[in-house]
PDB file of C-alpha atoms in Angstrom:
ATOM      1  CA  ASN A  11     228.865  20.720  84.003  1.00  0.00           C
ATOM      2  CA  ALA A  12     225.272  22.036  84.143  1.00  0.00           C
ATOM      3  CA  GLY A  13     225.173  24.103  87.256  1.00  0.00           C
ATOM      4  CA  VAL A  14     221.521  25.540  87.813  1.00  0.00           C
ATOM      5  CA  THR A  15     218.950  24.607  84.883  1.00  0.00           C
ATOM      6  CA  GLN A  16     215.628  26.377  84.492  1.00  0.00           C
ATOM      7  CA  THR A  17     213.034  25.324  82.481  1.00  0.00           C
ATOM      8  CA  PRO A  18     210.921  26.450  80.676  1.00  0.00           C
ATOM      9  CA  LYS A  19     213.094  29.453  79.274  1.00  0.00           C
ATOM     10  CA  PHE A  20     210.094  31.460  77.779  1.00  0.00           C
ATOM     11  CA  GLN A  21     206.323  31.180  78.553  1.00  0.00           C
ATOM     12  CA  VAL A  22     203.217  32.831  77.693  1.00  0.00           C
ATOM     13  CA  LEU A  23     200.209  32.455  79.902  1.00  0.00           C
ATOM     14  CA  LYS A  24     197.001  34.040  80.036  1.00  0.00           C
ATOM     15  CA  THR A  25     195.328  35.739  83.331  1.00  0.00           C
ATOM     16  CA  GLY A  26     194.322  33.285  85.822  1.00  0.00           C
ATOM     17  CA  GLN A  27     196.269  30.381  84.746  1.00  0.00           C
ATOM     18  CA  SER A  28     198.614  28.281  86.786  1.00  0.00           C
ATOM     19  CA  MET A  29     202.177  26.898  86.120  1.00  0.00           C
ATOM     20  CA  THR A  30     205.266  25.928  87.542  1.00  0.00           C
ATOM     21  CA  LEU A  31     208.941  27.151  86.828  1.00  0.00           C
ATOM     22  CA  GLN A  32     211.407  24.378  87.225  1.00  0.00           C
ATOM     23  CA  CYS A  33     214.976  24.805  88.755  1.00  0.00           C
ATOM     24  CA  ALA A  34     217.377  22.168  89.356  1.00  0.00           C
ATOM     25  CA  GLN A  35     220.957  22.317  90.373  1.00  0.00           C
ATOM     26  CA  ASP A  36     223.386  19.388  90.366  1.00  0.00           C
ATOM     27  CA  MET A  37     226.307  21.115  92.721  1.00  0.00           C
ATOM     28  CA  ASN A  38     224.820  19.310  96.133  1.00  0.00           C
ATOM     29  CA  HIS A  39     223.882  23.173  97.486  1.00  0.00           C
ATOM     30  CA  GLU A  40     221.969  23.535 100.477  1.00  0.00           C
ATOM     31  CA  TYR A  41     220.737  26.927  99.471  1.00  0.00           C
ATOM     32  CA  MET A  42     218.631  27.883  96.640  1.00  0.00           C
ATOM     33  CA  SER A  43     216.548  31.055  95.677  1.00  0.00           C
ATOM     34  CA  TRP A  44     214.164  32.663  93.309  1.00  0.00           C
ATOM     35  CA  TYR A  45     214.420  35.973  92.045  1.00  0.00           C
ATOM     36  CA  ARG A  46     212.440  38.302  89.391  1.00  0.00           C
ATOM     37  CA  GLN A  47     214.188  40.739  87.195  1.00  0.00           C
ATOM     38  CA  ASP A  48     212.118  43.997  86.384  1.00  0.00           C
ATOM     39  CA  PRO A  49     213.354  47.145  84.532  1.00  0.00           C
ATOM     40  CA  GLY A  50     214.480  49.644  86.606  1.00  0.00           C
ATOM     41  CA  MET A  51     213.859  47.374  89.767  1.00  0.00           C
ATOM     42  CA  GLY A  52     216.904  44.923  89.882  1.00  0.00           C
ATOM     43  CA  LEU A  53     216.331  41.725  91.082  1.00  0.00           C
ATOM     44  CA  ARG A  54     213.794  40.898  94.084  1.00  0.00           C
ATOM     45  CA  LEU A  55     213.872  37.958  96.262  1.00  0.00           C
ATOM     46  CA  ILE A  56     210.568  35.921  96.208  1.00  0.00           C
ATOM     47  CA  HIS A  57     211.320  32.786  97.920  1.00  0.00           C
ATOM     48  CA  TYR A  58     214.359  30.892  99.528  1.00  0.00           C
ATOM     49  CA  SER A  59     215.398  27.914 101.063  1.00  0.00           C
ATOM     50  CA  VAL A  60     218.173  26.806 103.265  1.00  0.00           C
ATOM     51  CA  GLY A  61     217.595  23.195 103.058  1.00  0.00           C
ATOM     52  CA  ALA A  62     215.064  20.454 101.819  1.00  0.00           C
ATOM     53  CA  GLY A  63     212.022  20.486 103.698  1.00  0.00           C
ATOM     54  CA  ILE A  64     212.995  24.355 104.699  1.00  0.00           C
ATOM     55  CA  THR A  65     211.403  27.279 102.747  1.00  0.00           C
ATOM     56  CA  ASP A  66     210.744  30.925 103.567  1.00  0.00           C
ATOM     57  CA  GLN A  67     209.642  34.199 101.931  1.00  0.00           C
ATOM     58  CA  GLY A  68     211.868  37.040 100.430  1.00  0.00           C
ATOM     59  CA  GLU A  69     210.638  40.440  99.326  1.00  0.00           C
ATOM     60  CA  VAL A  70     207.930  39.655  96.936  1.00  0.00           C
ATOM     61  CA  PRO A  71     206.244  36.435  97.940  1.00  0.00           C
ATOM     62  CA  ASN A  72     202.571  36.939  97.041  1.00  0.00           C
ATOM     63  CA  GLY A  73     200.986  34.721  94.254  1.00  0.00           C
ATOM     64  CA  TYR A  74     204.087  32.330  94.643  1.00  0.00           C
ATOM     65  CA  ASN A  75     204.177  29.221  96.215  1.00  0.00           C
ATOM     66  CA  VAL A  76     207.393  26.873  96.759  1.00  0.00           C
ATOM     67  CA  SER A  77     208.816  23.735  97.935  1.00  0.00           C
ATOM     68  CA  ARG A  78     211.949  21.997  98.610  1.00  0.00           C
ATOM     69  CA  SER A  79     211.208  18.205  98.762  1.00  0.00           C
ATOM     70  CA  THR A  80     214.924  17.256  97.308  1.00  0.00           C
ATOM     71  CA  THR A  81     218.145  19.216  97.488  1.00  0.00           C
ATOM     72  CA  GLU A  82     218.652  19.381  93.945  1.00  0.00           C
ATOM     73  CA  ASP A  83     215.140  20.756  92.945  1.00  0.00           C
ATOM     74  CA  PHE A  84     213.343  24.068  93.729  1.00  0.00           C
ATOM     75  CA  PRO A  85     210.089  24.573  91.681  1.00  0.00           C
ATOM     76  CA  LEU A  86     208.347  27.937  91.645  1.00  0.00           C
ATOM     77  CA  ARG A  87     204.561  27.864  91.327  1.00  0.00           C
ATOM     78  CA  LEU A  88     202.243  30.590  90.368  1.00  0.00           C
ATOM     79  CA  LEU A  89     198.743  29.741  91.257  1.00  0.00           C
ATOM     80  CA  SER A  90     196.859  32.250  89.591  1.00  0.00           C
ATOM     81  CA  ALA A  91     198.767  34.142  87.001  1.00  0.00           C
ATOM     82  CA  ALA A  92     198.315  38.022  86.726  1.00  0.00           C
ATOM     83  CA  PRO A  93     200.036  40.595  84.498  1.00  0.00           C
ATOM     84  CA  SER A  94     202.001  41.837  87.236  1.00  0.00           C
ATOM     85  CA  GLN A  95     203.926  38.766  87.369  1.00  0.00           C
ATOM     86  CA  THR A  96     205.446  39.338  83.401  1.00  0.00           C
ATOM     87  CA  SER A  97     209.037  39.312  84.558  1.00  0.00           C
ATOM     88  CA  VAL A  98     212.380  37.171  84.184  1.00  0.00           C
ATOM     89  CA  TYR A  99     212.356  34.834  86.939  1.00  0.00           C
ATOM     90  CA  PHE A 100     215.696  33.552  88.306  1.00  0.00           C
ATOM     91  CA  CYS A 101     216.724  30.608  90.290  1.00  0.00           C
ATOM     92  CA  ALA A 102     220.052  30.836  92.277  1.00  0.00           C
ATOM     93  CA  SER A 103     221.986  28.501  94.474  1.00  0.00           C
ATOM     94  CA  SER A 104     224.635  28.695  96.845  1.00  0.00           C
ATOM     95  CA  ARG A 105     226.839  26.698  99.208  1.00  0.00           C
ATOM     96  CA  THR A 106     226.268  27.315 103.125  1.00  0.00           C
ATOM     97  CA  THR A 107     229.712  28.960 103.362  1.00  0.00           C
ATOM     98  CA  ARG A 108     228.642  32.298 103.254  1.00  0.00           C
ATOM     99  CA  THR A 109     230.797  33.117 100.437  1.00  0.00           C
ATOM    100  CA  GLY A 110     228.165  35.391  98.945  1.00  0.00           C
ATOM    101  CA  GLU A 111     228.246  33.780  95.635  1.00  0.00           C
ATOM    102  CA  LEU A 112     225.401  32.723  94.219  1.00  0.00           C
ATOM    103  CA  PHE A 113     225.162  30.762  90.979  1.00  0.00           C
ATOM    104  CA  PHE A 114     222.153  31.729  88.606  1.00  0.00           C
ATOM    105  CA  GLY A 115     220.400  29.940  85.756  1.00  0.00           C
ATOM    106  CA  GLU A 116     219.691  31.306  82.511  1.00  0.00           C
ATOM    107  CA  GLY A 117     216.356  32.757  83.441  1.00  0.00           C
ATOM    108  CA  SER A 118     213.033  32.265  82.592  1.00  0.00           C
ATOM    109  CA  ARG A 119     211.064  34.736  80.836  1.00  0.00           C
ATOM    110  CA  LEU A 120     207.118  34.775  81.588  1.00  0.00           C
ATOM    111  CA  THR A 121     204.493  36.942  79.690  1.00  0.00           C
ATOM    112  CA  VAL A 122     201.118  37.015  81.317  1.00  0.00           C
ATOM    113  CA  LEU A 123     198.257  38.435  78.855  1.00  0.00           C
TER     114      LEU A 123
ATOM    115  CA  GLY B   6     216.300  48.223 105.531  1.00  0.00           C
ATOM    116  CA  ASN B   7     218.975  47.991 103.102  1.00  0.00           C
ATOM    117  CA  SER B   8     219.479  49.371 100.246  1.00  0.00           C
ATOM    118  CA  VAL B   9     221.773  49.674  97.216  1.00  0.00           C
ATOM    119  CA  THR B  10     221.948  52.910  94.851  1.00  0.00           C
ATOM    120  CA  GLN B  11     223.836  52.595  91.473  1.00  0.00           C
ATOM    121  CA  MET B  12     224.510  55.070  88.901  1.00  0.00           C
ATOM    122  CA  GLU B  13     221.657  55.018  86.235  1.00  0.00           C
ATOM    123  CA  GLY B  14     222.661  53.896  82.702  1.00  0.00           C
ATOM    124  CA  PRO B  15     223.151  53.006  79.978  1.00  0.00           C
ATOM    125  CA  VAL B  16     226.478  53.928  80.061  1.00  0.00           C
ATOM    126  CA  THR B  17     228.489  53.906  76.521  1.00  0.00           C
ATOM    127  CA  LEU B  18     232.229  54.118  76.175  1.00  0.00           C
ATOM    128  CA  SER B  19     234.874  53.589  73.530  1.00  0.00           C
ATOM    129  CA  GLU B  20     237.497  50.785  74.033  1.00  0.00           C
ATOM    130  CA  GLU B  21     240.003  51.191  76.013  1.00  0.00           C
ATOM    131  CA  ALA B  22     238.407  54.258  77.988  1.00  0.00           C
ATOM    132  CA  PHE B  23     238.223  54.218  81.660  1.00  0.00           C
ATOM    133  CA  LEU B  24     235.195  52.831  83.546  1.00  0.00           C
ATOM    134  CA  THR B  25     233.505  54.092  86.703  1.00  0.00           C
ATOM    135  CA  ILE B  26     230.099  52.685  87.898  1.00  0.00           C
ATOM    136  CA  ASN B  27     228.934  54.091  91.479  1.00  0.00           C
ATOM    137  CA  CYS B  28     227.441  52.115  93.980  1.00  0.00           C
ATOM    138  CA  THR B  29     226.455  53.108  97.472  1.00  0.00           C
ATOM    139  CA  TYR B  30     224.626  51.392 100.011  1.00  0.00           C
ATOM    140  CA  THR B  31     222.583  51.579 103.350  1.00  0.00           C
ATOM    141  CA  ALA B  32     222.827  48.734 105.948  1.00  0.00           C
ATOM    142  CA  THR B  33     222.691  48.016 109.568  1.00  0.00           C
ATOM    143  CA  GLY B  34     225.694  46.153 110.853  1.00  0.00           C
ATOM    144  CA  TYR B  35     228.560  45.269 108.385  1.00  0.00           C
ATOM    145  CA  PRO B  36     227.378  43.976 105.019  1.00  0.00           C
ATOM    146  CA  SER B  37     229.558  42.424 102.317  1.00  0.00           C
ATOM    147  CA  LEU B  38     229.266  43.821  98.893  1.00  0.00           C
ATOM    148  CA  PHE B  39     229.459  42.360  96.001  1.00  0.00           C
ATOM    149  CA  TRP B  40     229.439  43.141  92.081  1.00  0.00           C
ATOM    150  CA  TYR B  41     227.729  40.747  89.583  1.00  0.00           C
ATOM    151  CA  VAL B  42     227.650  40.726  85.947  1.00  0.00           C
ATOM    152  CA  GLN B  43     225.189  39.558  83.448  1.00  0.00           C
ATOM    153  CA  TYR B  44     225.858  39.118  79.906  1.00  0.00           C
ATOM    154  CA  PRO B  45     223.475  39.201  76.967  1.00  0.00           C
ATOM    155  CA  GLY B  46     221.234  36.166  77.467  1.00  0.00           C
ATOM    156  CA  GLU B  47     223.002  34.668  80.546  1.00  0.00           C
ATOM    157  CA  GLY B  48     222.533  34.364  84.326  1.00  0.00           C
ATOM    158  CA  LEU B  49     224.242  36.656  86.610  1.00  0.00           C
ATOM    159  CA  GLN B  50     227.552  35.866  87.885  1.00  0.00           C
ATOM    160  CA  LEU B  51     229.560  37.178  90.459  1.00  0.00           C
ATOM    161  CA  LEU B  52     232.404  39.402  89.466  1.00  0.00           C
ATOM    162  CA  LEU B  53     234.176  40.372  92.711  1.00  0.00           C
ATOM    163  CA  LYS B  54     233.388  40.899  96.347  1.00  0.00           C
ATOM    164  CA  ALA B  55     234.677  42.515  99.465  1.00  0.00           C
ATOM    165  CA  THR B  56     233.596  41.466 102.909  1.00  0.00           C
ATOM    166  CA  LYS B  57     235.071  44.001 105.144  1.00  0.00           C
ATOM    167  CA  ALA B  58     236.144  47.814 105.266  1.00  0.00           C
ATOM    168  CA  ASP B  59     238.940  48.737 103.325  1.00  0.00           C
ATOM    169  CA  ASP B  60     239.214  45.450 101.467  1.00  0.00           C
ATOM    170  CA  LYS B  61     239.664  45.723  97.692  1.00  0.00           C
ATOM    171  CA  GLY B  62     237.571  42.935  95.193  1.00  0.00           C
ATOM    172  CA  SER B  63     239.502  42.105  91.829  1.00  0.00           C
ATOM    173  CA  ASN B  64     238.877  40.152  88.774  1.00  0.00           C
ATOM    174  CA  LYS B  65     239.153  40.404  85.205  1.00  0.00           C
ATOM    175  CA  GLY B  66     240.727  43.803  85.254  1.00  0.00           C
ATOM    176  CA  PHE B  67     237.903  45.106  87.462  1.00  0.00           C
ATOM    177  CA  GLU B  68     238.392  46.469  90.870  1.00  0.00           C
ATOM    178  CA  ALA B  69     236.371  47.759  93.746  1.00  0.00           C
ATOM    179  CA  THR B  70     237.112  48.841  97.198  1.00  0.00           C
ATOM    180  CA  TYR B  71     235.015  48.652 100.512  1.00  0.00           C
ATOM    181  CA  ARG B  72     234.753  52.253 101.780  1.00  0.00           C
ATOM    182  CA  LYS B  73     232.885  52.256 104.883  1.00  0.00           C
ATOM    183  CA  GLU B  74     233.126  56.122 105.646  1.00  0.00           C
ATOM    184  CA  THR B  75     231.745  56.871 102.158  1.00  0.00           C
ATOM    185  CA  THR B  76     229.331  53.553 102.194  1.00  0.00           C
ATOM    186  CA  SER B  77     230.668  53.078  98.642  1.00  0.00           C
ATOM    187  CA  PHE B  78     231.638  50.496  96.531  1.00  0.00           C
ATOM    188  CA  HIS B  79     232.380  51.917  93.479  1.00  0.00           C
ATOM    189  CA  LEU B  80     233.472  49.746  90.136  1.00  0.00           C
ATOM    190  CA  GLU B  81     236.289  50.495  88.073  1.00  0.00           C
ATOM    191  CA  LYS B  82     238.266  48.966  85.338  1.00  0.00           C
ATOM    192  CA  GLY B  83     241.431  50.805  83.409  1.00  0.00           C
ATOM    193  CA  SER B  84     240.524  50.076  79.869  1.00  0.00           C
ATOM    194  CA  VAL B  85     237.249  48.632  78.710  1.00  0.00           C
ATOM    195  CA  GLN B  86     236.659  45.840  75.981  1.00  0.00           C
ATOM    196  CA  VAL B  87     233.991  45.383  73.943  1.00  0.00           C
ATOM    197  CA  SER B  88     233.411  41.873  75.600  1.00  0.00           C
ATOM    198  CA  ASP B  89     232.858  43.803  78.589  1.00  0.00           C
ATOM    199  CA  SER B  90     229.626  44.939  77.338  1.00  0.00           C
ATOM    200  CA  ALA B  91     227.015  43.644  79.999  1.00  0.00           C
ATOM    201  CA  VAL B  92     224.665  44.470  82.894  1.00  0.00           C
ATOM    202  CA  TYR B  93     226.384  45.139  86.264  1.00  0.00           C
ATOM    203  CA  PHE B  94     224.783  44.856  89.596  1.00  0.00           C
ATOM    204  CA  CYS B  95     226.049  45.904  92.771  1.00  0.00           C
ATOM    205  CA  ALA B  96     224.740  43.997  95.776  1.00  0.00           C
ATOM    206  CA  LEU B  97     225.360  43.282  99.698  1.00  0.00           C
ATOM    207  CA  SER B  98     224.176  41.011 102.196  1.00  0.00           C
ATOM    208  CA  GLU B  99     222.924  41.486 105.385  1.00  0.00           C
ATOM    209  CA  GLY B 100     226.479  40.688 107.005  1.00  0.00           C
ATOM    210  CA  SER B 101     228.265  37.647 108.309  1.00  0.00           C
ATOM    211  CA  ASN B 102     225.970  36.467 110.783  1.00  0.00           C
ATOM    212  CA  PHE B 103     223.472  35.913 107.830  1.00  0.00           C
ATOM    213  CA  GLY B 104     225.442  35.008 105.015  1.00  0.00           C
ATOM    214  CA  ASN B 105     224.353  35.390 101.534  1.00  0.00           C
ATOM    215  CA  GLU B 106     220.985  34.218 102.119  1.00  0.00           C
ATOM    216  CA  LYS B 107     219.324  37.376 101.239  1.00  0.00           C
ATOM    217  CA  LEU B 108     221.495  39.496  98.776  1.00  0.00           C
ATOM    218  CA  THR B 109     219.949  43.157  97.997  1.00  0.00           C
ATOM    219  CA  PHE B 110     220.517  44.216  94.443  1.00  0.00           C
ATOM    220  CA  GLY B 111     220.732  47.311  92.722  1.00  0.00           C
ATOM    221  CA  THR B 112     218.724  48.208  89.776  1.00  0.00           C
ATOM    222  CA  GLY B 113     222.068  47.574  87.179  1.00  0.00           C
ATOM    223  CA  THR B 114     223.890  49.360  85.043  1.00  0.00           C
ATOM    224  CA  ARG B 115     223.940  48.821  81.378  1.00  0.00           C
ATOM    225  CA  LEU B 116     227.353  49.312  79.961  1.00  0.00           C
ATOM    226  CA  THR B 117     227.905  49.413  76.122  1.00  0.00           C
ATOM    227  CA  ILE B 118     231.633  49.315  74.810  1.00  0.00           C
ATOM    228  CA  ILE B 119     231.880  50.656  71.021  1.00  0.00           C
ATOM    229  CA  PRO B 120     234.901  49.605  69.077  1.00  0.00           C
TER     230      PRO B 120
END
């Protein structure tokens, strides 16, 4: 019973490097999203998708790119990493029935030096 | 825009103490309200929810009542256990017309229960 799987769990980057955080869910959820969690700021929405081929920006999209080619996968790309992107990133998914219940992955801790 | 304000932590209590974590919100329309919990090393998981005024959400001994008149959704538990140690997040959605696509979270309250 995998649920939402994120990889990698930990990553250290140098400023300017690029990388992709992977997210996969096996619950056939239409809605997927990425949040970042920073001390004293709670969770902030980066990007979200309401279905394959459809993505939209959240509250803090700058410096990040997403695509949704399949229902299962929703990767988050950092184009040119900056120290301000040091954070814990969470992927979440849900059904479209507006229950408010997001299912979260375990998180990916990213450090940019 | 929408916002959620939680009491700042950390909160430290003894086992079997009464717990209250305050949450107030600002929103247009009629939001749904949620409490999520994050145990150490894990992602967030839904603890309880309420979708309209005067609704009471409950789960695992925790309760919260949607108070429209005071724009509040305080989390309570009568007798906490060590296993309740976690970070608790209050959140709201933009309303029934928008569903849960954009949840707005509070900053989280870290709770530690001492045996």
